[in-house]
Coordinates of C-alpha atoms in Angstrom, one line a residue:
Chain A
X1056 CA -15.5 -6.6 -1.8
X1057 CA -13.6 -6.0 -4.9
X1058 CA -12.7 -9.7 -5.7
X1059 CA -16.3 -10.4 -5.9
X1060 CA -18.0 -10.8 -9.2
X1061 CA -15.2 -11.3 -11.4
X1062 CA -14.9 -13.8 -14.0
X1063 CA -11.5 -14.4 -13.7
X1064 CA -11.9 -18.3 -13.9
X1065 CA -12.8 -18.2 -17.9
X1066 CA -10.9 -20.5 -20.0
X1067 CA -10.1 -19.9 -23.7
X1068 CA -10.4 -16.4 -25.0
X1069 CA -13.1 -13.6 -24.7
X1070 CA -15.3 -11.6 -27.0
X1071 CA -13.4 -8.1 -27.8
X1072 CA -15.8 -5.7 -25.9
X1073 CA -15.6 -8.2 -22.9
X1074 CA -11.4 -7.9 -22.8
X1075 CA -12.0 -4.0 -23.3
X1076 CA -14.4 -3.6 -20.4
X1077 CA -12.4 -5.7 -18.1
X1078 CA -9.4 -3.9 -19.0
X1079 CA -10.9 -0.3 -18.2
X1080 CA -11.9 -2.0 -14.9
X1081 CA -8.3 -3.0 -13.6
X1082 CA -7.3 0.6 -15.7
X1083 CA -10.0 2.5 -13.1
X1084 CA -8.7 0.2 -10.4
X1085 CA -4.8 1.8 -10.5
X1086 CA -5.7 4.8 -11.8
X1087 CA -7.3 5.2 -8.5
X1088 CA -4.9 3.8 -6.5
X1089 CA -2.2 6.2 -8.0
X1090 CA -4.4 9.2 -7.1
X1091 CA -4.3 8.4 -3.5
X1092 CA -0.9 7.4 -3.5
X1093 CA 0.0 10.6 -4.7
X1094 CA -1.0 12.3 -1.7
X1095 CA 1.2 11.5 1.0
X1096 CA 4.4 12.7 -1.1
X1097 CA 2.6 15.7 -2.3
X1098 CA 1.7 17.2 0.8
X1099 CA 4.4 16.3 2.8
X1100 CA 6.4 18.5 0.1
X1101 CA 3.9 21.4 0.2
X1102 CA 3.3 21.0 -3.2
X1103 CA 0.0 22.9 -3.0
X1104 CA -1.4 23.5 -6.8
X1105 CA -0.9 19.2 -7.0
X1106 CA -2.4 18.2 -4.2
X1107 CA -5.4 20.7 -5.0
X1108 CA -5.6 19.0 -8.9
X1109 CA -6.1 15.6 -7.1
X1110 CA -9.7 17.3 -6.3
X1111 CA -12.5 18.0 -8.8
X1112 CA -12.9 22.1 -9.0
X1113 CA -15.7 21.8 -6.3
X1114 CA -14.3 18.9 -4.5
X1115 CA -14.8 18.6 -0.8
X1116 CA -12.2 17.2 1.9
X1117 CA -14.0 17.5 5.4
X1118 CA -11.5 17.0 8.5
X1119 CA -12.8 17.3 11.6
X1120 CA -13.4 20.8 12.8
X1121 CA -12.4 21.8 8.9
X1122 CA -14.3 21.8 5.5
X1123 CA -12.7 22.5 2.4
X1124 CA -15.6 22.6 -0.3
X1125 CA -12.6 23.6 -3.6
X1126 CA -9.9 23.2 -5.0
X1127 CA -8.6 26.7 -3.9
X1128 CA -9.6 25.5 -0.2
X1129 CA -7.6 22.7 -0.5
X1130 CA -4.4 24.3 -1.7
X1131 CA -5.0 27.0 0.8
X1132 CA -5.1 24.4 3.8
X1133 CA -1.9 23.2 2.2
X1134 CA -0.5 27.0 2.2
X1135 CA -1.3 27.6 6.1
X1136 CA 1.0 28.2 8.6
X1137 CA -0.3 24.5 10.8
X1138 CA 0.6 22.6 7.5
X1139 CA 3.8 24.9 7.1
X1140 CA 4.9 23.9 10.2
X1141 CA 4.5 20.6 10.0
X1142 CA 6.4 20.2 6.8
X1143 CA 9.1 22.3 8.1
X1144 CA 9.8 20.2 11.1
X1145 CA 9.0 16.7 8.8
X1146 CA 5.9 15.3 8.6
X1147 CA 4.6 11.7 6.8
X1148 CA 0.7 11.6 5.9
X1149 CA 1.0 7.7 5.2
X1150 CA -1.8 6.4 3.7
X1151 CA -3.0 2.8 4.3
X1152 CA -3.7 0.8 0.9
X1153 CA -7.7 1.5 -0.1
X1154 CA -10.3 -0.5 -0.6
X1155 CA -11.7 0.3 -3.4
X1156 CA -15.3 -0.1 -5.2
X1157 CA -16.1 0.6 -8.7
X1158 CA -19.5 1.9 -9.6
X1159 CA -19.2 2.6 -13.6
X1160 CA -17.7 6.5 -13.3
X1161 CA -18.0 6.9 -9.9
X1162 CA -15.7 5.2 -7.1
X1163 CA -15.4 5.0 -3.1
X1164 CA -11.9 4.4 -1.4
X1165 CA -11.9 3.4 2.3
X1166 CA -8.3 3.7 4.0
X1167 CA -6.7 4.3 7.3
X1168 CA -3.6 6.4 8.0
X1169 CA -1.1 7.7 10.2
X1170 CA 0.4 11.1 10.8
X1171 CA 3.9 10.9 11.5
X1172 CA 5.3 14.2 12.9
X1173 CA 9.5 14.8 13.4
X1174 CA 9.1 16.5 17.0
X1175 CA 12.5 16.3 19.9
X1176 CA 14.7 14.3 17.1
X1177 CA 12.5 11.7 17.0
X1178 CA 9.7 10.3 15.4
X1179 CA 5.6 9.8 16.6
X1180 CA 2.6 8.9 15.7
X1181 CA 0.2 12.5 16.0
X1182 CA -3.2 11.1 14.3
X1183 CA -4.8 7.7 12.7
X1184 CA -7.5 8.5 10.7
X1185 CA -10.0 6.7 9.2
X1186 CA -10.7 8.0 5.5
X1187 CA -14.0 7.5 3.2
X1188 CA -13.7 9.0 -0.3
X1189 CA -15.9 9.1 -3.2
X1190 CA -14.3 9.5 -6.6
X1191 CA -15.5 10.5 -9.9
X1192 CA -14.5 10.6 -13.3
X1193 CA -13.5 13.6 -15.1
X1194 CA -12.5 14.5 -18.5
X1195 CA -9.1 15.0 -16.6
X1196 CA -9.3 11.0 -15.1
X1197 CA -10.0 10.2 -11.5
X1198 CA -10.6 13.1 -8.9
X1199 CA -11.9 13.1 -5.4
X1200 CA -15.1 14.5 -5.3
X1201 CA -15.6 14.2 -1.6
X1202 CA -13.0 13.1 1.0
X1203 CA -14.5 12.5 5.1
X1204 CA -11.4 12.2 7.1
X1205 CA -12.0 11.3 10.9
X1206 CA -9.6 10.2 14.2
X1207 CA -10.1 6.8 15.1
X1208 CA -10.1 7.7 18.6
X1209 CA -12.9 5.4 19.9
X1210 CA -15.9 7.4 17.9
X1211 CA -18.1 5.6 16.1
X1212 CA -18.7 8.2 13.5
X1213 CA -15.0 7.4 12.7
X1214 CA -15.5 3.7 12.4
X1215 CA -18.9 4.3 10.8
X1216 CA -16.3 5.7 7.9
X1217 CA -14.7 2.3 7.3
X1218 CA -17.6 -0.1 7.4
X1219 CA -18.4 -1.4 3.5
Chain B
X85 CA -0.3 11.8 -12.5
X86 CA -0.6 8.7 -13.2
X87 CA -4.1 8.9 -13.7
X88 CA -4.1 11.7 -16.7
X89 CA -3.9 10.7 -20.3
X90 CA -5.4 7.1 -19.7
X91 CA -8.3 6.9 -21.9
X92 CA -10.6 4.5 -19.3
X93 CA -13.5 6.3 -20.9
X94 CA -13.5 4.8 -24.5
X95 CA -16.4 2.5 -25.3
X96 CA -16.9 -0.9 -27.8
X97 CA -14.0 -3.0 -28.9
X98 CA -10.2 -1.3 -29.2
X99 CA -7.5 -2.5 -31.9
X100 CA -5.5 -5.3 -30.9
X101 CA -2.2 -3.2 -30.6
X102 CA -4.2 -1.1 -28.6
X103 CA -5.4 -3.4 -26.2
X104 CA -1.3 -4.9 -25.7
X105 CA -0.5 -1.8 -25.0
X106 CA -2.5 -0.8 -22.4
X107 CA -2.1 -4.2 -21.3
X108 CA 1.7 -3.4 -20.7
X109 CA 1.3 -0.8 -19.2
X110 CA -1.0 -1.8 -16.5
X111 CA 1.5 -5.1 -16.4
X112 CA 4.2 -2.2 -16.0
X113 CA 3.1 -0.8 -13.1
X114 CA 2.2 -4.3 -10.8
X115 CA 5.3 -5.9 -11.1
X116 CA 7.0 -2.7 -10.3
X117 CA 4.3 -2.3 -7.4
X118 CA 5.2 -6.0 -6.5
X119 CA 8.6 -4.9 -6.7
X120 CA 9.2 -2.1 -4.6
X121 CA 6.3 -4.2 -1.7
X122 CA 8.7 -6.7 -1.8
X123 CA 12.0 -4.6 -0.5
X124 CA 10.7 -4.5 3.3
X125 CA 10.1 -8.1 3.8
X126 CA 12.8 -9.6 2.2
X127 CA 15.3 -6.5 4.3
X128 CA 13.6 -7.5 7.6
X129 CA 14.1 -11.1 7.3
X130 CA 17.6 -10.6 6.0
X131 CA 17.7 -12.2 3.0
X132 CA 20.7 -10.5 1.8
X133 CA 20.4 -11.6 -1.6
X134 CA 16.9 -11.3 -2.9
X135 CA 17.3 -7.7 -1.2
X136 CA 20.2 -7.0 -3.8
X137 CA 18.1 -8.5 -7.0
X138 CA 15.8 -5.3 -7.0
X139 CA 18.6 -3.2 -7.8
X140 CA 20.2 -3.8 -11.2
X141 CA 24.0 -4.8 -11.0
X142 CA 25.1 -1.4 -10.8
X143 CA 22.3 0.0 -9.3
X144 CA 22.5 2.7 -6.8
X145 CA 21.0 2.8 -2.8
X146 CA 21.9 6.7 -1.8
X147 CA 21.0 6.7 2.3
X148 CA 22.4 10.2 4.0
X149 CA 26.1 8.7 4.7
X150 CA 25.9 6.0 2.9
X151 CA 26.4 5.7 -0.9
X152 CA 25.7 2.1 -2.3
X153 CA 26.5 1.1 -6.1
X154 CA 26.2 -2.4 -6.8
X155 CA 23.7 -5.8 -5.5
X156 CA 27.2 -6.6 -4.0
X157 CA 27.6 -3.2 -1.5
X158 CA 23.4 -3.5 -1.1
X159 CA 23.9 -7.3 0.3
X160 CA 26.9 -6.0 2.1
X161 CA 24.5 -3.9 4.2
X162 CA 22.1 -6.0 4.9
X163 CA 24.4 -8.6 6.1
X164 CA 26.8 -5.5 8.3
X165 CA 26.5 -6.0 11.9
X166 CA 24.0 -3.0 12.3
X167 CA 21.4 -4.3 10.0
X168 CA 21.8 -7.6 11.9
X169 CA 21.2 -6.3 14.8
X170 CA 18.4 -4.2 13.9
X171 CA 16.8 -7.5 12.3
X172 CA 17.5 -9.7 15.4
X173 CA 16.1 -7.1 17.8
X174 CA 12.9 -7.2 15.1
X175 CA 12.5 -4.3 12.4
X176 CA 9.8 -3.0 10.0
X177 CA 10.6 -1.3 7.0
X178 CA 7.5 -0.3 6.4
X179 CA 7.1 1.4 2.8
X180 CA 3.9 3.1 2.3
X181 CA 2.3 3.0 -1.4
X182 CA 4.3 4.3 -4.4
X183 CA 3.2 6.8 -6.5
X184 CA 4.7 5.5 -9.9
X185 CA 5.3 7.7 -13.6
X186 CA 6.1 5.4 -16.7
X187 CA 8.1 6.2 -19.2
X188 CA 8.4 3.8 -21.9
X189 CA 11.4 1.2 -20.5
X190 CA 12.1 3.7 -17.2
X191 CA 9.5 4.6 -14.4
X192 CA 10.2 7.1 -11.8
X193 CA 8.5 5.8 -8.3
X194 CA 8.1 7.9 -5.0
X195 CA 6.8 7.0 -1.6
X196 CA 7.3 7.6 2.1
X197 CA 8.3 4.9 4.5
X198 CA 8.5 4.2 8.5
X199 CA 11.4 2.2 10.0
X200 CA 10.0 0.8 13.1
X201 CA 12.1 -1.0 15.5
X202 CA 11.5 -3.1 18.5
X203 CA 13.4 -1.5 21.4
X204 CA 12.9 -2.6 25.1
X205 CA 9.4 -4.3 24.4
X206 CA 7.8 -2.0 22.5
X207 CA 7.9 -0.5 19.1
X208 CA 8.7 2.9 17.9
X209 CA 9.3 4.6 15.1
X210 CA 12.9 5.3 14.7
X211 CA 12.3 7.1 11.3
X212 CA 10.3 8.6 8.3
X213 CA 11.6 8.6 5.2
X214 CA 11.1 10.3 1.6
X215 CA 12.4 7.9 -1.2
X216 CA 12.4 8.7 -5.1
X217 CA 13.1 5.8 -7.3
X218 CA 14.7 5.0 -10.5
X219 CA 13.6 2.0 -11.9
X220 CA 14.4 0.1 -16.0
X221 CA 13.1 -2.6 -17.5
X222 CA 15.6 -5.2 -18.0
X223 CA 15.3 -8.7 -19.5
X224 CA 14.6 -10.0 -15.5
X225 CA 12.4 -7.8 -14.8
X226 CA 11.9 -4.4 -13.5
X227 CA 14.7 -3.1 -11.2
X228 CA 15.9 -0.1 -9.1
X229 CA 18.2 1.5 -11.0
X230 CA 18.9 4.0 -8.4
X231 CA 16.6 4.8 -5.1
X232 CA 17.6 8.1 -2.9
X233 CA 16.3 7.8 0.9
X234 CA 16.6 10.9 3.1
X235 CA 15.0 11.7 6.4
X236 CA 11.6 13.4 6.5
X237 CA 13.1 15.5 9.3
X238 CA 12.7 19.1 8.0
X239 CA 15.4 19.0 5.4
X240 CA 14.4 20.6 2.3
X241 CA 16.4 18.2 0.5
X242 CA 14.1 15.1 1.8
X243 CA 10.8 16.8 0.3
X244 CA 12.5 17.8 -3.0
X245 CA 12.5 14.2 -3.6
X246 CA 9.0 14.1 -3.0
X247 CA 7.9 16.6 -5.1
X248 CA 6.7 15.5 -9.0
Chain C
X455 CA 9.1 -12.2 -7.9
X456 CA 6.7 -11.4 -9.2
X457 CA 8.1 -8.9 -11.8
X458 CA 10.0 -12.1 -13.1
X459 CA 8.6 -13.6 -16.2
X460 CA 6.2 -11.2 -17.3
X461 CA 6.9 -10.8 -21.1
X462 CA 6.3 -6.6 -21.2
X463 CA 8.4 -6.3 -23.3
X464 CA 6.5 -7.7 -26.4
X465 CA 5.3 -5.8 -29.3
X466 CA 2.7 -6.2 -31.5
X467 CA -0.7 -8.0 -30.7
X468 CA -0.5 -10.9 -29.3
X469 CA -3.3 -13.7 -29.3
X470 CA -6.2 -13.6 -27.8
X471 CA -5.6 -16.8 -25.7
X472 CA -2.5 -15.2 -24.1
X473 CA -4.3 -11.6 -23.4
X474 CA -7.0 -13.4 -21.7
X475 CA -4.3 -15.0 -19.7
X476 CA -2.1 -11.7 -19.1
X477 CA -5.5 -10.0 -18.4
X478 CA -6.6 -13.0 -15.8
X479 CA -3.5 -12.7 -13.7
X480 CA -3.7 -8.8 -13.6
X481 CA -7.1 -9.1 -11.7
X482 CA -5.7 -12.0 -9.7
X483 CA -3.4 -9.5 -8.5
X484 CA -5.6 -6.6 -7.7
X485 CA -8.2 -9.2 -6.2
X486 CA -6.0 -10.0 -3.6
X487 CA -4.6 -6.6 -3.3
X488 CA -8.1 -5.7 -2.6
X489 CA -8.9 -8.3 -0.3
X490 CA -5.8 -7.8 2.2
X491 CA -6.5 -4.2 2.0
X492 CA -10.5 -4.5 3.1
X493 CA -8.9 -6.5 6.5
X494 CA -8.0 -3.3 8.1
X495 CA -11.4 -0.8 7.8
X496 CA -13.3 -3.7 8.5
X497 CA -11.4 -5.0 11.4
X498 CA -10.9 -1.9 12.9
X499 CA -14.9 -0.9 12.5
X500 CA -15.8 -4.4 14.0
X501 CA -17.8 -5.9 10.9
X502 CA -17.6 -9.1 12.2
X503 CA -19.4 -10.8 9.2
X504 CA -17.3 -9.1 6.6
X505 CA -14.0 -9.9 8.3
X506 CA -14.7 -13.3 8.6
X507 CA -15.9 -13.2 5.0
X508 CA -12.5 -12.7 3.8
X509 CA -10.9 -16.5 4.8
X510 CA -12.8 -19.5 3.2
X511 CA -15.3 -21.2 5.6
X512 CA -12.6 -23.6 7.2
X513 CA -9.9 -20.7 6.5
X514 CA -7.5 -20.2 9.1
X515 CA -5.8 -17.3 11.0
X516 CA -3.1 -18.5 13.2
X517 CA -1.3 -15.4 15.5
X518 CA 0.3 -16.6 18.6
X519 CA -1.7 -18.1 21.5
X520 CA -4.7 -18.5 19.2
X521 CA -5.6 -20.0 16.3
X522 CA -8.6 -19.9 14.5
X523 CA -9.8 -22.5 12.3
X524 CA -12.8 -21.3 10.4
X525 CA -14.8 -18.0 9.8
X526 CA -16.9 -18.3 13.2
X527 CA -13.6 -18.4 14.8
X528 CA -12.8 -15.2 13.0
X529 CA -16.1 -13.9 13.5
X530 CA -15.7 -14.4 17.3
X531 CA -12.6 -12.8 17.6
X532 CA -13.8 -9.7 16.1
X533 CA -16.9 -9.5 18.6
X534 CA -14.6 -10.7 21.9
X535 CA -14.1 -8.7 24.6
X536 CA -10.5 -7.8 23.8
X537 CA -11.1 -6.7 20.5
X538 CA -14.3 -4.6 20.9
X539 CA -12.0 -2.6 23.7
X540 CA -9.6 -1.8 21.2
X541 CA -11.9 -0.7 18.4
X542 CA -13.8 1.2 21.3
X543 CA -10.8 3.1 22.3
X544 CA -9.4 3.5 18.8
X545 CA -7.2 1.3 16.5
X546 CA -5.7 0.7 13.2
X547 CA -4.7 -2.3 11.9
X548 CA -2.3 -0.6 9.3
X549 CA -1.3 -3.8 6.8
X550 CA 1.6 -3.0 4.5
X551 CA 1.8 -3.4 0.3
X552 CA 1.5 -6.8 0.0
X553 CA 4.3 -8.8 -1.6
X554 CA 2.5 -11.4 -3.8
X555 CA 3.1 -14.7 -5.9
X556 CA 0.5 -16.5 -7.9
X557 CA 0.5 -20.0 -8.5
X558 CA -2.8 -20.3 -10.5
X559 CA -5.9 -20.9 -8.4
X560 CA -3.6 -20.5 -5.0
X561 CA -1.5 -17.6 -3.9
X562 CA 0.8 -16.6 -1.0
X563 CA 0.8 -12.8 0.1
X564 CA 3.7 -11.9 2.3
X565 CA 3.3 -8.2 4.5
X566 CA 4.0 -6.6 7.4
X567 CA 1.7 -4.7 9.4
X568 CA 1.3 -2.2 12.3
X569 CA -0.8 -2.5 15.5
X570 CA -2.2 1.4 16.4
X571 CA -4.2 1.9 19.3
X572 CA -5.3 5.2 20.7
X573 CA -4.1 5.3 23.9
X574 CA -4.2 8.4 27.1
X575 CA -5.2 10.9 24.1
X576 CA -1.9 9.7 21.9
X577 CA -1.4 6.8 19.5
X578 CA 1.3 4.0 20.0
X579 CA 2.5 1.2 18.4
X580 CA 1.2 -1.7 20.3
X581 CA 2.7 -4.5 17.4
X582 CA 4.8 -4.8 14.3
X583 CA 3.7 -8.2 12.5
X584 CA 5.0 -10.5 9.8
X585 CA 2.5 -12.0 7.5
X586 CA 2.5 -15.0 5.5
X587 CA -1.0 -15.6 4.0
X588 CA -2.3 -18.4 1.9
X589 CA -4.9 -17.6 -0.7
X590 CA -7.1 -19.8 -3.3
X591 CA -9.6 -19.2 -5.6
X592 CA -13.2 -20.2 -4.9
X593 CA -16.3 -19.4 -6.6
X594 CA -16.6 -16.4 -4.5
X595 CA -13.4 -15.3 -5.9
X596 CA -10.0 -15.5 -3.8
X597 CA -10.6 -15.8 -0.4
X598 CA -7.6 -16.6 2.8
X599 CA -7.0 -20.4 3.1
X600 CA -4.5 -19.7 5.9
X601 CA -2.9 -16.6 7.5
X602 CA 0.3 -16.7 9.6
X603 CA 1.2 -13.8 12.0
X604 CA 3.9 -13.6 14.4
X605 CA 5.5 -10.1 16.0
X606 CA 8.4 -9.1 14.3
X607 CA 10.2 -9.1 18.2
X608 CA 13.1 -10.4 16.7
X609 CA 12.1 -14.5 16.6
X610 CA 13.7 -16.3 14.0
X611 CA 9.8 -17.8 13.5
X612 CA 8.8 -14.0 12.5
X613 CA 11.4 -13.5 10.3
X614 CA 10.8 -17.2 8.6
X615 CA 7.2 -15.9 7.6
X616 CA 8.9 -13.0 5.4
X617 CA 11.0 -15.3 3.4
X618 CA 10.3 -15.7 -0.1

């Protein structure tokens, strides 16, 4: 867990190169949680070339039944007629807040969401995922380097996606 | 993108203007992060008036039909008869994670949301939303200086305000 | 709020004392964000230990017709009969952005949250909650003293738990 190891009972004031590490931590922390954030709104607007950018060049998002292994994959998927559609009738990909893990310049995020589809005038739930991203990074900040997105229909490789 | 132009990779001690800076800015995006989590709890349990301290006195709540420009016309709505009912029957305004740009003493903040309501024992979703938000510093506080809601029902309008 | 009182607006370094102080409170808020946010992927993935983990040892979780009183209690929920069917058919326990208020080494967190199962090949709604939770610090770092959760059905009781 995230709240785990942090100092954050010290009294009275800290060396220099202790407040700059612990600032770059919570910096990494919403940096991070930005990046995710992100992509709800930008796909649900077809905004292809920005959702792509919240990948690294050779970063993988692996659906069920569909791996994208780039950047250009990504945007593609984002292109298709399937997405197209979904945008076109109103769609919400609403990402649950992550859980996030710091390792130096690498990251994982575990979330859940819910697809959201406008379908008769109304409103229903389509998909809820369970989502396990690793994050690295770049000279450009935080990408995802690989995202595993499953159905939590009962499998367990889906739950196996959420456990720490 | 949030992420880009933070410089999370620097190593050893910063300047101390530095450092306040950075500070403020991560300080900058929680409390308007607290902020904009705040709005559904406080609009389900109908407290009219902490609902209307968000926005800035003359701040603006644009819903398709319904043009709000003041706390005073925002506390009016929560308190009309169909928010009350929507409230006593039991309603989420659930608001999914905001994806926030600062600039300086104005932020720009954009999400997706669900309004679930409890109908004949059960819940549904009775819509999706796309919300772009408009938020200044003020001596309270951060508040919405104007937030734009449409439906995420195929309008190209609704996922303009998505887009960055 | 919890945007109140935060002086952003400063310029110039300020002493040492008060960064560690501004920085302290920054992680107290991403601690908890953290911790409320690990509830879901471990609930839903049936990590027993870990959920339980998340209240103090005499923590409790209060939802109607059962309250817990300490992490066994939690941990025995997880592994019960009712909710190892849901996680085996599929669910998401979908917890909104937490609103939250320090008041140094305890903290209240107020959400809403969503009840998901996977149900005849679809996904439904099965709950909308209100959530009042009470958090301290321990040396483990901030861990749930006491969680409230009622259905948002329209009780006043529900509604109370969203109040500021």
């Amino acid at each position: 867990m995230d709240a785990d190891g942090t100092d954050t009972g010290a009294t009275g004031a800290a060396p220099a190169a202790d407040i700059e590490r612990r600032l770059g931590r919570l910096e990494d922390l919403l940096a991070i949680t930005g990046l995710l954030a992100a992509y709800g709104p930008l796909v649900d607007s077809g905004s292809a070339d920005d959702v792509a950018a919240l990948w690294t060049e050779d970063g993988v998002y692996d659906v069920e039944g569909l791996r994208m292994g780039s950047r250009d994959d990504v945007r593609t998927m984002v292109l298709s007629r399937p997405h197209q559609r979904f945008i076109e009738s109103g769609s919400l990909h609403f990402m649950g807040s992550p859980s996030i893990t710091l390792h130096g310049d690498s990251a994982t995020a575990i979330c859940e969401s819910l697809l959201v589809l406008h379908k008769d005038g109304g409103f229903e739930i389509a998909r809820g995922g369970a989502h396990r991203i690793r994050l690295v990074r770049t000279t450009e900040g935080w990408r995802i380097a690989e995202r595993t997105a499953r159905a939590l229909d009962g499998s367990e490789e889906a739950r196996g996606l959420l456990r720490p």
